[in-house]
Amino acid sequence: MTNTLYDALIAPHADNEAVFLECDDSTRLTYARFVRRAAQLAHVLTEAGVSPGDRVLVQAPKLSDTIALYAATLQAGAVYLPLNTAYTQAELAYFVEDAAPTLVVCDAQEEDAIAEIAARVSAKVLTLAGDGGSLGRAADGQFETFETVARAPDDLAALLYTSGTTGRSKGAMLSHKNLLSNAEVLTELWQITARDRLIHALPIFHTHGLFVALNTAFLSGAEVRFMAGFNLDAIIDALPDATLMMGVPTFYTRLLDDLRFTRDLTRSMRLFISGSAPLLAETHQAFEARTGHRILERYGMTETNMITSNPYDGARVAGTVGYPLPGTELRITDPETGALLDKGEIGMIETRGDNVFQGYWNMPEKTAEELREDGFFLTGDLGIEAEDGRVSIVGRAKDLIISGGYNIYPKEIEDVLNDVDAVAESAVFGVPHKDFGESVIAAIVPMPGKTPDIEALKAAAQDALARFKHPRDYVVLDALPRNTMGKVQKNILRQTYGS
Ligand code: MCA
Ligand code: AMP
């Protein structure tokens, strides 16, 4: 029986007594112990009725058991569906109803509220918590081996939701091959080995913290300093013994703001990697001036895993995202006509390869819009390719705000605000923000003769949307700026309110 991802990432560690995770409380979990724990969890999954191909929806804290649940889901042949822990019940309800999971795993504290939502699709609910939760406790008494369920390279391994310009989140279907091929390429390119010690402060419900960071650790057998979240003091403490760090640009600007962050502190570091949002050239330069390290910037998407990377050996150029990864094709096309553009011309970044997903869950029309018949995926990012193939991202064709590495689609927020009393229409846009890169502002146009209640707008956002999506400011306008075609000119709003 073969199971593409499990056999490559997890199974080889069955007898590996090296440390996999060191947690905040200094507890250390070996790879071998981790493999046994995943097997115990896999038994609970099958007892809960999870069959091959079923979705296991997970909105759980960042614990070693949560990673073991990812491995267990793979071993049981099911599809791992992780969700941001900041999502509200309203957001969660959409994902549960859309994905129809067999099992929902949540934080023990959320169990009652989530049980009601899970019941709508007859899903079972189990919990994870620092003290085990019902899933952790059920796993404790299980056998420490589990007969791995066969899965082929094209079978689904994960379903990751990504918001869309239409306001409805889309489930990106990622196969075993999609995830494994990307992990193999990155491990080799970034020369990750069992001698590495990775600082892991990212969330584990997105591609960056889950696949880029952890799949490469599994492949290489690296040790992971596993932090519950971004904590400056913990990172400063961990740096002298670390070799590798992956983060969003906010991580690096926050480190630079701390005087304890010095060349000496980073002496044992081999590589700092940045992604998920643009790294300002000034951050890149300040980082090198302070530490002597040149941050390696790479570019990717949920649907495509990683697409490009600056080189490990060779010039890491600030403001560029490097070259297409081995096995990944990239081309730049005219966003209107789809025609291929020449090197040096700005256009839509398209990519094709084993990295590119299988389509959107239950959304064949959306899939057809974004995934061409020849296999190229339209990223919605605008880029330029230099003569030597080096790629720079210069903008976005999609209406998207990236705040602290989290994607925020204005349409989703506008839909919520437009439903509030006295609101005729709204436009949500991003403005530069020192810490998060961008932050969210809402322009509100009232109905004639009416005054919208800002508190009501905030309350609507509170009920419907995760906190990181909430507008940080509201401006009330008589009308939105529009071009002759009637399209709202968000660039004018950004310029006007950018400061
Ligand atoms: C937290 N808050 C935010 C954000 N994070 N607001 C806007 N944008 C954010 N990203 C809010 C909280 O709700 C809270 O609001 C206040 O800011 C402070 O919260 P706190 O928890 O203290 O913040 P933090 O823990 O310091 O978090 C900031 C963070 C975190 C470390 C930058 O957002 C983070 O880990 N981001 C990484 C996201 C990520 O992994 N992205 C990868 C996506 P209040 O106090 O007002 O209630 S994968 C991807 O994009 C592709 C595939 C790729 O290429 O990687
Ligand atoms: P997501 O859909 O959450 O996976 O986010 C993917 C988006 O993040 C991409 O389409 C880009 O717009 C953005 N992104 C990721 N890495 C970078 C980067 N290094 N520079 C600029 N934007 C990036």
PDB file of C-alpha atoms in Angstrom, residues 165-272:
ATOM      1  CA  THR A 165     -13.051  38.648  -5.218  1.00  0.00           C
ATOM      2  CA  THR A 166     -16.699  37.588  -5.339  1.00  0.00           C
ATOM      3  CA  GLY A 167     -16.865  37.532  -1.556  1.00  0.00           C
ATOM      4  CA  ARG A 168     -17.350  33.747  -1.221  1.00  0.00           C
ATOM      5  CA  SER A 169     -14.389  31.720  -0.003  1.00  0.00           C
ATOM      6  CA  LYS A 170     -13.230  28.981  -2.328  1.00  0.00           C
ATOM      7  CA  GLY A 171     -11.779  25.651  -1.208  1.00  0.00           C
ATOM      8  CA  ALA A 172      -8.480  25.013  -3.012  1.00  0.00           C
ATOM      9  CA  MET A 173      -8.112  21.252  -3.556  1.00  0.00           C
ATOM     10  CA  LEU A 174      -4.484  20.214  -3.057  1.00  0.00           C
ATOM     11  CA  SER A 175      -3.311  16.754  -4.020  1.00  0.00           C
ATOM     12  CA  HIS A 176      -0.596  14.626  -2.471  1.00  0.00           C
ATOM     13  CA  LYS A 177       1.569  15.354  -5.496  1.00  0.00           C
ATOM     14  CA  ASN A 178       0.978  19.130  -5.262  1.00  0.00           C
ATOM     15  CA  LEU A 179       2.247  19.219  -1.689  1.00  0.00           C
ATOM     16  CA  LEU A 180       5.050  16.700  -1.984  1.00  0.00           C
ATOM     17  CA  SER A 181       6.570  18.121  -5.165  1.00  0.00           C
ATOM     18  CA  ASN A 182       6.737  21.606  -3.666  1.00  0.00           C
ATOM     19  CA  ALA A 183       8.211  20.406  -0.369  1.00  0.00           C
ATOM     20  CA  GLU A 184      10.898  18.443  -2.223  1.00  0.00           C
ATOM     21  CA  VAL A 185      11.879  21.407  -4.366  1.00  0.00           C
ATOM     22  CA  LEU A 186      12.017  23.835  -1.422  1.00  0.00           C
ATOM     23  CA  THR A 187      13.973  21.461   0.828  1.00  0.00           C
ATOM     24  CA  GLU A 188      16.619  21.067  -1.829  1.00  0.00           C
ATOM     25  CA  LEU A 189      16.710  24.705  -2.926  1.00  0.00           C
ATOM     26  CA  TRP A 190      16.984  26.077   0.596  1.00  0.00           C
ATOM     27  CA  GLN A 191      19.333  23.227   1.596  1.00  0.00           C
ATOM     28  CA  ILE A 192      17.279  22.255   4.640  1.00  0.00           C
ATOM     29  CA  THR A 193      18.762  19.281   6.503  1.00  0.00           C
ATOM     30  CA  ALA A 194      18.483  17.424   9.796  1.00  0.00           C
ATOM     31  CA  ARG A 195      21.117  19.813  11.157  1.00  0.00           C
ATOM     32  CA  ASP A 196      18.685  22.721  10.897  1.00  0.00           C
ATOM     33  CA  ARG A 197      16.718  24.192  13.765  1.00  0.00           C
ATOM     34  CA  LEU A 198      13.716  26.137  12.499  1.00  0.00           C
ATOM     35  CA  ILE A 199      12.007  28.942  14.421  1.00  0.00           C
ATOM     36  CA  HIS A 200       8.299  28.321  13.818  1.00  0.00           C
ATOM     37  CA  ALA A 201       6.126  31.242  14.945  1.00  0.00           C
ATOM     38  CA  LEU A 202       3.600  31.160  12.079  1.00  0.00           C
ATOM     39  CA  PRO A 203       0.037  29.882  12.348  1.00  0.00           C
ATOM     40  CA  ILE A 204      -0.419  26.282  11.135  1.00  0.00           C
ATOM     41  CA  PHE A 205      -3.700  26.793   9.286  1.00  0.00           C
ATOM     42  CA  HIS A 206      -2.159  28.370   6.158  1.00  0.00           C
ATOM     43  CA  THR A 207       0.207  27.193   3.455  1.00  0.00           C
ATOM     44  CA  HIS A 208       3.152  29.110   4.889  1.00  0.00           C
ATOM     45  CA  GLY A 209       3.251  27.691   8.436  1.00  0.00           C
ATOM     46  CA  LEU A 210       1.792  24.265   7.563  1.00  0.00           C
ATOM     47  CA  PHE A 211       3.208  23.195   4.216  1.00  0.00           C
ATOM     48  CA  VAL A 212       6.209  25.432   3.526  1.00  0.00           C
ATOM     49  CA  ALA A 213       7.564  25.184   7.064  1.00  0.00           C
ATOM     50  CA  LEU A 214       6.444  21.762   8.305  1.00  0.00           C
ATOM     51  CA  ASN A 215       6.528  19.645   5.136  1.00  0.00           C
ATOM     52  CA  THR A 216      10.124  20.728   4.547  1.00  0.00           C
ATOM     53  CA  ALA A 217      10.955  19.889   8.174  1.00  0.00           C
ATOM     54  CA  PHE A 218       9.422  16.421   7.746  1.00  0.00           C
ATOM     55  CA  LEU A 219      11.351  15.816   4.553  1.00  0.00           C
ATOM     56  CA  SER A 220      14.670  16.867   6.031  1.00  0.00           C
ATOM     57  CA  GLY A 221      14.233  15.765   9.643  1.00  0.00           C
ATOM     58  CA  ALA A 222      14.981  19.284  10.880  1.00  0.00           C
ATOM     59  CA  GLU A 223      14.289  20.268  14.476  1.00  0.00           C
ATOM     60  CA  VAL A 224      11.481  22.762  14.998  1.00  0.00           C
ATOM     61  CA  ARG A 225      11.335  25.335  17.799  1.00  0.00           C
ATOM     62  CA  PHE A 226       7.553  25.366  17.875  1.00  0.00           C
ATOM     63  CA  MET A 227       6.062  28.609  19.235  1.00  0.00           C
ATOM     64  CA  ALA A 228       2.379  29.124  20.010  1.00  0.00           C
ATOM     65  CA  GLY A 229       2.462  32.389  18.083  1.00  0.00           C
ATOM     66  CA  PHE A 230       4.642  35.366  17.262  1.00  0.00           C
ATOM     67  CA  ASN A 231       6.343  36.394  20.501  1.00  0.00           C
ATOM     68  CA  LEU A 232       9.304  38.734  20.182  1.00  0.00           C
ATOM     69  CA  ASP A 233      10.919  37.665  23.470  1.00  0.00           C
ATOM     70  CA  ALA A 234      10.640  33.971  22.606  1.00  0.00           C
ATOM     71  CA  ILE A 235      12.207  34.549  19.194  1.00  0.00           C
ATOM     72  CA  ILE A 236      15.056  36.612  20.661  1.00  0.00           C
ATOM     73  CA  ASP A 237      15.666  33.756  23.134  1.00  0.00           C
ATOM     74  CA  ALA A 238      15.592  31.118  20.397  1.00  0.00           C
ATOM     75  CA  LEU A 239      17.796  32.839  17.816  1.00  0.00           C
ATOM     76  CA  PRO A 240      21.223  31.962  19.265  1.00  0.00           C
ATOM     77  CA  ASP A 241      20.467  28.211  18.830  1.00  0.00           C
ATOM     78  CA  ALA A 242      18.558  28.447  15.553  1.00  0.00           C
ATOM     79  CA  THR A 243      19.631  28.157  11.933  1.00  0.00           C
ATOM     80  CA  LEU A 244      16.466  28.871   9.984  1.00  0.00           C
ATOM     81  CA  MET A 245      13.409  31.107  10.237  1.00  0.00           C
ATOM     82  CA  MET A 246      10.355  31.568   8.044  1.00  0.00           C
ATOM     83  CA  GLY A 247       8.107  34.572   8.477  1.00  0.00           C
ATOM     84  CA  VAL A 248       5.898  37.236   6.985  1.00  0.00           C
ATOM     85  CA  PRO A 249       7.453  40.730   6.584  1.00  0.00           C
ATOM     86  CA  THR A 250       5.827  41.877   9.858  1.00  0.00           C
ATOM     87  CA  PHE A 251       8.078  39.394  11.711  1.00  0.00           C
ATOM     88  CA  TYR A 252      11.170  41.059  10.294  1.00  0.00           C
ATOM     89  CA  THR A 253      10.078  44.673  10.825  1.00  0.00           C
ATOM     90  CA  ARG A 254       9.188  43.809  14.429  1.00  0.00           C
ATOM     91  CA  LEU A 255      12.603  42.204  14.986  1.00  0.00           C
ATOM     92  CA  LEU A 256      14.308  45.274  13.515  1.00  0.00           C
ATOM     93  CA  ASP A 257      12.376  47.483  15.930  1.00  0.00           C
ATOM     94  CA  ASP A 258      14.017  45.640  18.852  1.00  0.00           C
ATOM     95  CA  LEU A 259      17.516  46.713  19.878  1.00  0.00           C
ATOM     96  CA  ARG A 260      18.292  43.210  21.217  1.00  0.00           C
ATOM     97  CA  PHE A 261      18.183  42.007  17.604  1.00  0.00           C
ATOM     98  CA  THR A 262      21.837  42.205  16.591  1.00  0.00           C
ATOM     99  CA  ARG A 263      24.435  40.617  14.343  1.00  0.00           C
ATOM    100  CA  ASP A 264      25.736  38.687  17.330  1.00  0.00           C
ATOM    101  CA  LEU A 265      22.287  37.279  18.179  1.00  0.00           C
ATOM    102  CA  THR A 266      21.898  35.875  14.667  1.00  0.00           C
ATOM    103  CA  ARG A 267      25.396  34.383  14.430  1.00  0.00           C
ATOM    104  CA  SER A 268      24.211  30.753  14.234  1.00  0.00           C
ATOM    105  CA  MET A 269      21.495  31.559  11.683  1.00  0.00           C
ATOM    106  CA  ARG A 270      21.867  30.165   8.187  1.00  0.00           C
ATOM    107  CA  LEU A 271      18.763  31.554   6.481  1.00  0.00           C
ATOM    108  CA  PHE A 272      15.859  33.981   7.020  1.00  0.00           C
TER     109      PHE A 272
END
